[in-house]
Short mmCIF file of C-alpha atoms and ligand atoms in Angstrom, two decimals:
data_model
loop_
_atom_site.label_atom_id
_atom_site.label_comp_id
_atom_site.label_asym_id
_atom_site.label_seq_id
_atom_site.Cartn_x
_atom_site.Cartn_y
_atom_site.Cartn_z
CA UNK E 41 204.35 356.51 148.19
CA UNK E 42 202.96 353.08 148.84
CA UNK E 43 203.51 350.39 145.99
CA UNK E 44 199.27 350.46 145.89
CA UNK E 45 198.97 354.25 145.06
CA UNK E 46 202.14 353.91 142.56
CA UNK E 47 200.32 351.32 140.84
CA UNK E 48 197.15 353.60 140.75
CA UNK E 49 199.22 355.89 139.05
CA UNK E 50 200.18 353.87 136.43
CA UNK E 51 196.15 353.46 135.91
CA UNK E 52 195.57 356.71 135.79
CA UNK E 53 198.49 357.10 133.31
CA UNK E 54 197.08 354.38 130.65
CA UNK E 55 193.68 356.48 131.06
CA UNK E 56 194.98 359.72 130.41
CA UNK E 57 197.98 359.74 129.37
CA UNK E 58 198.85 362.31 132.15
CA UNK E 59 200.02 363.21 135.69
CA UNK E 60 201.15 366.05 137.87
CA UNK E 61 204.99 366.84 138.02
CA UNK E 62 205.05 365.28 141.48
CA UNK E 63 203.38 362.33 140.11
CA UNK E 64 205.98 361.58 136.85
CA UNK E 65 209.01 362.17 139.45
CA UNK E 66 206.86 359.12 141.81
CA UNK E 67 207.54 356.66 139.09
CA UNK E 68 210.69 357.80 138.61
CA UNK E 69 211.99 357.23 141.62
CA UNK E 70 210.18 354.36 143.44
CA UNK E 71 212.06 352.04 145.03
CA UNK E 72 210.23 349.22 144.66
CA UNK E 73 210.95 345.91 142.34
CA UNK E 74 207.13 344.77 142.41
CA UNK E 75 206.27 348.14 141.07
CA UNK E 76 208.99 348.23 138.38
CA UNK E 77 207.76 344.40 136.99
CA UNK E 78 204.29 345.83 137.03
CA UNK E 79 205.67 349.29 135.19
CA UNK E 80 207.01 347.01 132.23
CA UNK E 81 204.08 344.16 132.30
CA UNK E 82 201.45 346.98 131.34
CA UNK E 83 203.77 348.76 128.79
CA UNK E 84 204.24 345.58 127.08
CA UNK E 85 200.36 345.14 127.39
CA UNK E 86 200.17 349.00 125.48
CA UNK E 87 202.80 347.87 123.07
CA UNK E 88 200.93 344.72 122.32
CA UNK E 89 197.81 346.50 121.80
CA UNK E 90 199.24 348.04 118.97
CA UNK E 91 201.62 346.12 117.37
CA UNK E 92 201.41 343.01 118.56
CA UNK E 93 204.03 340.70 118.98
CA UNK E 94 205.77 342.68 116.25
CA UNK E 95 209.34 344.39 116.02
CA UNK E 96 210.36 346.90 113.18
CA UNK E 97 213.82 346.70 112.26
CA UNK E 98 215.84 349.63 110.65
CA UNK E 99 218.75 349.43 108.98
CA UNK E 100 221.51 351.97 110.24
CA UNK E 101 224.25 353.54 107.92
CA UNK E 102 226.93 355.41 110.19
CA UNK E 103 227.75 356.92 106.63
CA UNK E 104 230.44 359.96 108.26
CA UNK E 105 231.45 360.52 111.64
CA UNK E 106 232.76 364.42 110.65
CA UNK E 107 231.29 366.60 112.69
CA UNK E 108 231.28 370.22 112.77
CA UNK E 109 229.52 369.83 116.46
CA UNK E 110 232.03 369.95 119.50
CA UNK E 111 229.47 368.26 122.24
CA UNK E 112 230.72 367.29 125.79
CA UNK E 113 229.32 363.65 125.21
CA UNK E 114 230.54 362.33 121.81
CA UNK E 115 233.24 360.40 120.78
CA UNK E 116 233.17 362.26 117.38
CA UNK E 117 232.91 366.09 118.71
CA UNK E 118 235.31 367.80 116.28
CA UNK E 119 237.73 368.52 119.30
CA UNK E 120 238.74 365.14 119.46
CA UNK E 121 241.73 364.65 117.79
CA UNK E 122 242.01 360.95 118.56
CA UNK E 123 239.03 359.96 115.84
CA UNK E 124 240.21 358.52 112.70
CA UNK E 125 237.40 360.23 110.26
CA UNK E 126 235.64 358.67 107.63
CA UNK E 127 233.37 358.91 105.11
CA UNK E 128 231.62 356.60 102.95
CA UNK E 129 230.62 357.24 98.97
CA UNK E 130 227.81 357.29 97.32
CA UNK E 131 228.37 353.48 96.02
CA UNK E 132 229.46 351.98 99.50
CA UNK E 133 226.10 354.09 100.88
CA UNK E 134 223.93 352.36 98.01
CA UNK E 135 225.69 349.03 98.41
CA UNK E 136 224.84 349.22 102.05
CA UNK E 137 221.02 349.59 101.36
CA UNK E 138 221.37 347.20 98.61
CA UNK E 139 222.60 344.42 101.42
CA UNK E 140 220.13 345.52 103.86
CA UNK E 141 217.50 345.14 101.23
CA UNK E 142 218.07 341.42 100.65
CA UNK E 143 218.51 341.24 104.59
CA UNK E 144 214.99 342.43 104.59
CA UNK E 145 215.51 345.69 105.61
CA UNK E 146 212.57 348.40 104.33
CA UNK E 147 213.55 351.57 106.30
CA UNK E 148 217.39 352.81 105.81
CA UNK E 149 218.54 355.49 108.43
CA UNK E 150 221.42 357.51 107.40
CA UNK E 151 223.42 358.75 110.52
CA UNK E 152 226.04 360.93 110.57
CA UNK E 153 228.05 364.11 112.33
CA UNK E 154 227.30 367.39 110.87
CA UNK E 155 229.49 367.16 108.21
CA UNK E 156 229.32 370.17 105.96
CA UNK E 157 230.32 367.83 103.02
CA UNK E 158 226.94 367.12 102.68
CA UNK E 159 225.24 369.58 101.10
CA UNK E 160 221.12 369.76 100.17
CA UNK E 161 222.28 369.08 97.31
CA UNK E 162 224.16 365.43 98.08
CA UNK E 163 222.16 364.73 100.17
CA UNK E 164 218.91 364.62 98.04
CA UNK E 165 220.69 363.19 94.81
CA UNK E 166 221.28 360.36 97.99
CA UNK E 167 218.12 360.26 98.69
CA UNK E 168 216.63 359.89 95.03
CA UNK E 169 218.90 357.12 94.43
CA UNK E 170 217.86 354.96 97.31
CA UNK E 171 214.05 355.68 96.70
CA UNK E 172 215.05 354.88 92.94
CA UNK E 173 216.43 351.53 93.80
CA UNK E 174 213.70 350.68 96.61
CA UNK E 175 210.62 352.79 96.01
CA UNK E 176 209.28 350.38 98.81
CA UNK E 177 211.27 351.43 101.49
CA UNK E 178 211.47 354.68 103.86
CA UNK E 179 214.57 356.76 104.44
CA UNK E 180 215.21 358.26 107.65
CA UNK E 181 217.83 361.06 107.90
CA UNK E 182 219.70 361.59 111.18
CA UNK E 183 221.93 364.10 111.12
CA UNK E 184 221.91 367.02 113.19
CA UNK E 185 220.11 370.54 113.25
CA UNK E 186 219.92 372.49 109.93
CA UNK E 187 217.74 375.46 108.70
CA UNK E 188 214.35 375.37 107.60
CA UNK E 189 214.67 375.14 103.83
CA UNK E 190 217.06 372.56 103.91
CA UNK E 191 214.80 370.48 105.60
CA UNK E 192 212.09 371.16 103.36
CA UNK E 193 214.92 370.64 100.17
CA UNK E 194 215.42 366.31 101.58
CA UNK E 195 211.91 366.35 102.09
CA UNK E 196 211.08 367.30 98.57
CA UNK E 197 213.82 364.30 97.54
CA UNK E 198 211.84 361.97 99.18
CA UNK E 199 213.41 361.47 102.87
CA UNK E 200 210.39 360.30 105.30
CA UNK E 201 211.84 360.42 108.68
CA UNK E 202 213.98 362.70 110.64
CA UNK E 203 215.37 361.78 113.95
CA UNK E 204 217.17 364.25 116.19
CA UNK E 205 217.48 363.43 120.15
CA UNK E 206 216.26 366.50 122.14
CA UNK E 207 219.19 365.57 124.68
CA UNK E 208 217.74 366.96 128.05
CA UNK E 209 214.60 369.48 128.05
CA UNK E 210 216.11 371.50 130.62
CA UNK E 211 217.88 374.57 128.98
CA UNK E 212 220.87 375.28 131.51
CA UNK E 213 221.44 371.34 131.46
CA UNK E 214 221.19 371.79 127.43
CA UNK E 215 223.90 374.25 128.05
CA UNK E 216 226.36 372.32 130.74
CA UNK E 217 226.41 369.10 127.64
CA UNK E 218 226.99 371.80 124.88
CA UNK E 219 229.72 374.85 123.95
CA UNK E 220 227.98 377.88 124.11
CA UNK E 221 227.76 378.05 120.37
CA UNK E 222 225.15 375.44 120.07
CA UNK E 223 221.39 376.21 121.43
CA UNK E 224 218.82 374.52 123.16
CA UNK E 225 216.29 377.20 121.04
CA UNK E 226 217.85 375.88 118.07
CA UNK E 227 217.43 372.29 118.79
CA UNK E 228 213.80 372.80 119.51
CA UNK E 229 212.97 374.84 116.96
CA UNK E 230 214.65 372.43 114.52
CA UNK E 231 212.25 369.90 115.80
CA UNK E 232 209.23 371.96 114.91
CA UNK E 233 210.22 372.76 111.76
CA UNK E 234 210.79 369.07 110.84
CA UNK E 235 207.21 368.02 112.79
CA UNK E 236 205.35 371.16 110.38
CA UNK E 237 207.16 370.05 107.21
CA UNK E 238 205.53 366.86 107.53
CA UNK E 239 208.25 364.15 108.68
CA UNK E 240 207.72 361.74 111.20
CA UNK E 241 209.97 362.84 114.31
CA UNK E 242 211.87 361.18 116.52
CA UNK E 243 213.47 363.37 119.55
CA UNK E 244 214.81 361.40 122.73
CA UNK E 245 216.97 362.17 125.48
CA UNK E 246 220.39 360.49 126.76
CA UNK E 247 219.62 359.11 129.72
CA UNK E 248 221.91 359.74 132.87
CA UNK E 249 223.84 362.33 131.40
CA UNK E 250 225.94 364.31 133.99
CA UNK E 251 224.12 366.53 135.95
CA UNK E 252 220.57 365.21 134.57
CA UNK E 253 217.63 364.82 137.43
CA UNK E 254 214.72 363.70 138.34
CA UNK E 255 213.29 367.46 137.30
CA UNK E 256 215.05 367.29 134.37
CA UNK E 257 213.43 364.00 133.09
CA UNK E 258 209.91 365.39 134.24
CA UNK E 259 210.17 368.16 131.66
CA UNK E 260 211.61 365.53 129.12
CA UNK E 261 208.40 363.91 129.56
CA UNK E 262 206.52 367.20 128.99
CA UNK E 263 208.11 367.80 126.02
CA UNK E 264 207.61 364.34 124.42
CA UNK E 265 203.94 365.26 125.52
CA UNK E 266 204.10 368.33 123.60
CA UNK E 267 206.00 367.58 120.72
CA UNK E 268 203.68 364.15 120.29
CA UNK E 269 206.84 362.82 117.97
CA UNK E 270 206.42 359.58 116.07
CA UNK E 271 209.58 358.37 117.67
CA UNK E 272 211.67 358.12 120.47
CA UNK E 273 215.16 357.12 121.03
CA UNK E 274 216.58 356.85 124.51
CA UNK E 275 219.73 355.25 125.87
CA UNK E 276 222.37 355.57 128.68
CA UNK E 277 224.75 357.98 128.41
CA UNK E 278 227.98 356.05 128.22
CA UNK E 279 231.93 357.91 129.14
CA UNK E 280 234.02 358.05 125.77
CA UNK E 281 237.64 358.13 126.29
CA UNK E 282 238.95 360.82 124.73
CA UNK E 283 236.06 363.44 125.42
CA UNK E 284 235.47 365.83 128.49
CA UNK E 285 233.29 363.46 130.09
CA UNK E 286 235.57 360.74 129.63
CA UNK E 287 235.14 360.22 134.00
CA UNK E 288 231.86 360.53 134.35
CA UNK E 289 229.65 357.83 135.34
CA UNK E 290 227.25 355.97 133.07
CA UNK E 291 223.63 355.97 133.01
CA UNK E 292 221.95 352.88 133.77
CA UNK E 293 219.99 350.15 132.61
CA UNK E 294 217.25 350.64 134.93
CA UNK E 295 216.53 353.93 134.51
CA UNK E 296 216.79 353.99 130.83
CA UNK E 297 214.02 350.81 131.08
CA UNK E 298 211.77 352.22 133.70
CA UNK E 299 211.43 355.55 130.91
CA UNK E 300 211.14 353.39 128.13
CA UNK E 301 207.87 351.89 129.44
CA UNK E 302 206.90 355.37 130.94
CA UNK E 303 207.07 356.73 127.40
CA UNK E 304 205.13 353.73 125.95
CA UNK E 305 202.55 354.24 128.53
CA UNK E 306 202.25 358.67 128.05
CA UNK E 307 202.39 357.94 124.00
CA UNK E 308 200.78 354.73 123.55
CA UNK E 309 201.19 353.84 119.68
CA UNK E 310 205.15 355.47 119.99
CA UNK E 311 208.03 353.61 117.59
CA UNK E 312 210.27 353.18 120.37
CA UNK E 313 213.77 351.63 119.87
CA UNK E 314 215.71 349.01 122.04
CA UNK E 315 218.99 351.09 121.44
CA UNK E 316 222.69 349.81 120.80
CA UNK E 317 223.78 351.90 124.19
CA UNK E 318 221.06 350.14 126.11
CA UNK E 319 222.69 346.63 124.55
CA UNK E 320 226.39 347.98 125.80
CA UNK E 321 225.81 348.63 129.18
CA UNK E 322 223.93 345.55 129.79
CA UNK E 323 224.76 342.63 127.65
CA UNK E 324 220.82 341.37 127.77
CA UNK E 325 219.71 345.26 127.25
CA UNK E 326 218.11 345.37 124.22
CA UNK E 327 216.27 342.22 124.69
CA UNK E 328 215.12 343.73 128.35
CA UNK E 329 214.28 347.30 126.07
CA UNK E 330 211.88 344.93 124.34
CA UNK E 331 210.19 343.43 127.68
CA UNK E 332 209.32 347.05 128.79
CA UNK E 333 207.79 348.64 125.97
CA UNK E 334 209.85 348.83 123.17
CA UNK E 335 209.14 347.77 119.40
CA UNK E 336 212.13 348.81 117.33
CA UNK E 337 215.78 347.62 116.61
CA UNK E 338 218.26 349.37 114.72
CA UNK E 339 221.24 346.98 113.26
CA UNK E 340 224.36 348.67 112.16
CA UNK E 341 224.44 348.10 108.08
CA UNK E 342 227.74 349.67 108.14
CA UNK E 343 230.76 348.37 105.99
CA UNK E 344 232.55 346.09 109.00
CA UNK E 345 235.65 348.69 108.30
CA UNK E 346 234.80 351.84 109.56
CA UNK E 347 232.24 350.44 112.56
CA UNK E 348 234.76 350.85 115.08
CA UNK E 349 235.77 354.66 114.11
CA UNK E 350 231.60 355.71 114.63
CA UNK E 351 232.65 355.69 118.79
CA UNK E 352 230.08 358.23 120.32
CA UNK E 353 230.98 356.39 123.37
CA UNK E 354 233.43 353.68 124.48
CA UNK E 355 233.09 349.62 123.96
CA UNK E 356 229.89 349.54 121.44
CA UNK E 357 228.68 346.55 121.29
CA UNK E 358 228.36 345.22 116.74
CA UNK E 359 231.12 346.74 115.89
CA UNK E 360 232.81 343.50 114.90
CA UNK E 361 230.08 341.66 113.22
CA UNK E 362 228.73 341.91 109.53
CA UNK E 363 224.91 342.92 109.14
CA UNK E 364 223.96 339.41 108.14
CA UNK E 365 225.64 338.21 111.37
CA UNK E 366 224.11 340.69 113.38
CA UNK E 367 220.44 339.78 112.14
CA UNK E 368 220.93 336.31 113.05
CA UNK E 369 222.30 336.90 116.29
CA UNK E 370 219.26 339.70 116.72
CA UNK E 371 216.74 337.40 115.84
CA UNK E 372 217.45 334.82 118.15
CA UNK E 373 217.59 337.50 121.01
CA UNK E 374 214.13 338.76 119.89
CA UNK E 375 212.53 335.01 119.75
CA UNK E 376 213.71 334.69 123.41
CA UNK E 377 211.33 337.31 124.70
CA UNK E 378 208.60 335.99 122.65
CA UNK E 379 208.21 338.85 119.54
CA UNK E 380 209.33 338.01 116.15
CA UNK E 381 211.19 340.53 113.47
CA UNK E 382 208.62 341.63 110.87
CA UNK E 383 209.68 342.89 107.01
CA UNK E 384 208.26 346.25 106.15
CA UNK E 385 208.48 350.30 106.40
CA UNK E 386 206.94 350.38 109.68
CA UNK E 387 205.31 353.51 109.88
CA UNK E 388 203.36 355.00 112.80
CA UNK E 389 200.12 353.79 112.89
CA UNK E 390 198.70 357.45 112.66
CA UNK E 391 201.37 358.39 109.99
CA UNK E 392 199.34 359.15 106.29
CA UNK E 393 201.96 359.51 103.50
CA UNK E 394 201.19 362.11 101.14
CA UNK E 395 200.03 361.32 97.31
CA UNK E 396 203.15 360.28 95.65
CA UNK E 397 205.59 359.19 98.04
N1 5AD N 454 226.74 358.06 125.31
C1 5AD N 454 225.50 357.74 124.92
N2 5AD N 454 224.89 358.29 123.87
C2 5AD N 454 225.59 359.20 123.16
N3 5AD N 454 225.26 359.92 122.09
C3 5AD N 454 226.31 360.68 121.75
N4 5AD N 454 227.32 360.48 122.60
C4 5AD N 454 226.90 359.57 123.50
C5 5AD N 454 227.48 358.97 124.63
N5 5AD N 454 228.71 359.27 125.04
C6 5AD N 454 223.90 359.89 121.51
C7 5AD N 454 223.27 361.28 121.51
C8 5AD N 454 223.10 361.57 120.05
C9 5AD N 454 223.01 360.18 119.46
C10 5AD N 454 223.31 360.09 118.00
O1 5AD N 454 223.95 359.44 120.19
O2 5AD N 454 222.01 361.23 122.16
O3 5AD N 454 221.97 362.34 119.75
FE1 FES N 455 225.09 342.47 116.50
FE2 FES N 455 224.36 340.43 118.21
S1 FES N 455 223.16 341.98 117.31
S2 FES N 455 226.26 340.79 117.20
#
């Protein structure tokens, strides 16, 4: 396709935030550098539209890497052996948000494995504490596929957001990353549970997984189309050591930025994060994440001793640093590409929270 009717496409994609299959894999894989600089020049424009020079921050807790998940991918499948295993208490979780707080942090995500420690039940008397102690600020919960009810139970305690990565939209690719005891079915329907419960949503996809194509990312692109999620959080698949994929090649850069303004472009007002993976495999990646469409950063909060045992994948960049350090350092990368950090929850723009909350 010449660069001319690529760039029409990217017209017609602004206008209606559609194309054909043939016309998603087109962008996908154009060869051409003019028509990548133009790709991330109007996604910026989109994400300027809406917010601005603006760029939310949230404050990540890695608060247990147990996992009751064996996945291909990650550093923390219960199969490896290798991971020292941790998990924080209640009082290092709530001195973590109390740091972040004065750091100027107003959404906390808690991140974890699926760690059948944490029950409903600890997980909302979690979640009423840290609404206690900063009514003002959202929680996000990020960790893993559970049933129904529970969802609606951490709901109930007050948790706003729920993110949970799609992985690939392809089911037999679903299948080659997974054991057979995990389900693509699952993972959706998980997703439309937490959308119909009433949290904002944040799927994604690991970008340059093995095996994932062209095809593949089409129907990822049809699915954030369907699902119409608040957020979206891509990076690069990156080889851990001591996993099954531990030789397979990364994703890149490039492709991980080209879909990041793709996205921004198919779901205009999207909170789209500049992720840590994107910052490991290229040392300027999340401020490039930034220049192509997205509008979110998510700092490690931490405690500096267990950072190094969260290792979904290998050389993670932060793991070394304290959160203060790390917001200094972020800021100055975000003043280089022109947007500033701004203080507050940083809902969707379309997000109304309910009476009460
Ligand atoms: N490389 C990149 N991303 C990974 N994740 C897990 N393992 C890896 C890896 N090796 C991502 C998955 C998961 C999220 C928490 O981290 O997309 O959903
Ligand atoms: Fe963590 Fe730069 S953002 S050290």
């Amino acid at each position: 396709m010449t660069e001319k009717n690529l760039i029409s496409l990217l017209t017609k994609l602004e206008r209606t935030q559609d194309l054909s299959d043939e016309e998603f894999a087109s962008l996908l894989e154009a060869d051409s550098s003019a028509f990548c600089a133009e790709l991330a020049l109007r996604a910026r424009n989109t994400r300027e539209r809406y917010y601005g020079k603006d760029v939310y921050i949230r404050g990540l807790i890695e608060f247990t890497n147990y996992c009751r998940n064996n996945c291909y991918y990650c550093g923390i499948r219960r199969g490896n052996e290798r991971a020292q295993r941790y998990r924080l208490t209640y009082e290092e979780i709530l001195a973590c948000c109390k740091a972040g707080y004065q750091l100027g942090f107003r959404t906390f995500v808690l991140q974890g494995g699926e760690d059948s420690y944490f029950t409903d039940e600890r997980l909302a008397g979690l979640i009423r504490a840290i609404k206690k102690s900063h009514p003002d600020c959202a929680v996000t919960l990020s960790v893993g596929e559970r049933e129904r009810d529970s969802y609606e139970k951490l709901f109930e305690a007050g948790a706003d957001r729920w993110l949970l990565r799609h992985e690939t939209a392809d089911k037999a690719h679903y299948e080659s990353l997974h054991p057979a005891e995990m389900s693509w079915e699952h993972r959706l329907k998980c997703l439309r549970d937490l959308k119909s419960i009433g949290y904002q949503v944040g799927c994604g996809m690991m970008v340059g997984s093995p095996g994932h194509t062209t095809a593949h990312l089409v129907k990822d692109l049809r699915l954030l189309q369907e699902l119409q999620p608040e957020m979206v959080g891509i990076g690069p698949f990156i080889p851990q050591q001591d996993t099954p994929f531990a030789d397979q090649p990364a994703g890149t850069a490039e492709l991980t930025l080209r879909l990041l303004s793709i996205i921004r472009l198919l779901l205009p007002q999207v909170l789209l994060p500049a992720t840590t993976a994107l910052g490991t495999i290229d040392p300027q990646g999340r401020e490039k994440g930034l220049l192509a469409g997205a509008n979110v950063l998510m700092p490690n909060l931490s405690p500096v001793s267990v950072r190094k045992k969260y290792a979904l994948y290998d050389n993670k960049i932060c793991t070394g640093e304290e959160a203060a350090e790390c917001i200094r350092c972020l800021s100055g990368r975000v003043a280089s590409t022109g947007f500033h950090i701004v203080k507050g929850r940083g809902d969707h723009p379309g997000f109304k929270r309910k009476e009460g909350r």
